[in-house]
Structure formats: structure tokens, C-alpha cells
Coordinates of C-alpha atoms in Angstrom, one line a residue:
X1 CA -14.2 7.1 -6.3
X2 CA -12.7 4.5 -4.1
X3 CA -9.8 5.5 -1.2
X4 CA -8.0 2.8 0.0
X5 CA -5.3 3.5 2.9
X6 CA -1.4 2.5 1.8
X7 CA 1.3 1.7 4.1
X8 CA 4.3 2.8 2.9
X9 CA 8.0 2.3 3.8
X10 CA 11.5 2.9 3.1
X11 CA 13.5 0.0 2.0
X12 CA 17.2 0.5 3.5
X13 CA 18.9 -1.6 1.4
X14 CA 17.7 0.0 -2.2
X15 CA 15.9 3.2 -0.7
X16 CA 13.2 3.1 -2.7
X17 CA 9.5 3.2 -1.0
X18 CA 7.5 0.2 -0.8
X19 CA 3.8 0.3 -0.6
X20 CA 0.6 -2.0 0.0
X21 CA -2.6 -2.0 1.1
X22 CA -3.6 -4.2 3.9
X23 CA -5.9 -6.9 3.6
X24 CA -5.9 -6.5 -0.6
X25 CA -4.0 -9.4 -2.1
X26 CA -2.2 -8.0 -5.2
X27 CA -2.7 -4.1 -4.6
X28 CA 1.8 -3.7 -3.5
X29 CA 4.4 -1.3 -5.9
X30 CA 7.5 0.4 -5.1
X31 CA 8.9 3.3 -6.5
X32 CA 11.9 6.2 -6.1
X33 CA 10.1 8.8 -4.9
X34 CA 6.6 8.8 -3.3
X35 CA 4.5 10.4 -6.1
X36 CA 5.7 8.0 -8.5
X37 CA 4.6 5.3 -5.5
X38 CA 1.6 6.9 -5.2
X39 CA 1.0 6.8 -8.9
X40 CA 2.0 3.4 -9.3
X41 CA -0.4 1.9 -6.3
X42 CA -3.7 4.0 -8.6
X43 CA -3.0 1.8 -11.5
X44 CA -2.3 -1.2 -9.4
X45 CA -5.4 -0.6 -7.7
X46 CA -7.3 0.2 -10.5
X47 CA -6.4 -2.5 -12.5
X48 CA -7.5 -5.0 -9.9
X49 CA -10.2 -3.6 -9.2
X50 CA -11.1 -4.6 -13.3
X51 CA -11.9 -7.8 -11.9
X52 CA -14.1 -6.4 -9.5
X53 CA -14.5 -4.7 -5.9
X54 CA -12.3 -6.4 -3.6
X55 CA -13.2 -8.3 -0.6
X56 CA -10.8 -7.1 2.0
X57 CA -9.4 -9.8 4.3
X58 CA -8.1 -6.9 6.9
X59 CA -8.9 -3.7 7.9
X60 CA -6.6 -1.0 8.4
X61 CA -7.2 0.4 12.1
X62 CA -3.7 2.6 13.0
X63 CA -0.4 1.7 14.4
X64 CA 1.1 1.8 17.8
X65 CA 4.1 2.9 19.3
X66 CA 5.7 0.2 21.4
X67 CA 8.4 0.9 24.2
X68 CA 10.7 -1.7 25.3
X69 CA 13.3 -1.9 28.1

């Protein structure tokens, strides 16, 4: 088994949660809720991954909280 970490958001125009992976071209979804998100990125993932183990072009490393005056 493969884990992959997703970044996931909130789309304020539509509400629905957007999701990717960094760095995997292809491996995005959206969805209503975030099971069905989290649902949709497996078979997203898994169906690229048919073609073969990915070669990242990024790593995820965190995220930062930036201040600004």
C-alpha cells in the first residue's frame, strides 16, 4: 500500500472540497463532502498509478503560517 499526502480545500464559490496531490500530475478530484473526496482521490490515484509508480516532481514538506502588517 501506497500513502500519498492530499491538500485539500474549500472552494467558496461552489463549497465543495477540492483536492490534489502535490507534485503528481493528474492525481486532483473534488467532491461534497470529504469522504466522498477522499474516495474519489483512491480511484484517481489508483487508476494512475495503472500506468505505473509515479515520478513525483515535488515533495510535500508542511505549510507555514505567514503574518503580515
Amino acid at each position: 500500500m501506497k500513502t500519498f499526502t492530499a491538500v485539500v480545500q474549500r472552494d467558496p464559490d461552489t463549497g465543495l472540497y477540492v483536492g490534489y496531490v502535490p507534485g503528481f500530475a493528474g492525481a486532483h478530484s473534488q467532491a461534497e463532502s470529504l469522504d466522498e473526496l477522499q474516495a474519489n482521490l483512491r480511484e484517481v490515484i489508483a487508476l494512475l498509478l495503472e500506468d505505473g509508480a509515479p515520478k513525483l516532481e515535488a515533495e510535500f514538506v508542511g505549510i507555514q503560517t505567514v503574518s503580515v502588517a
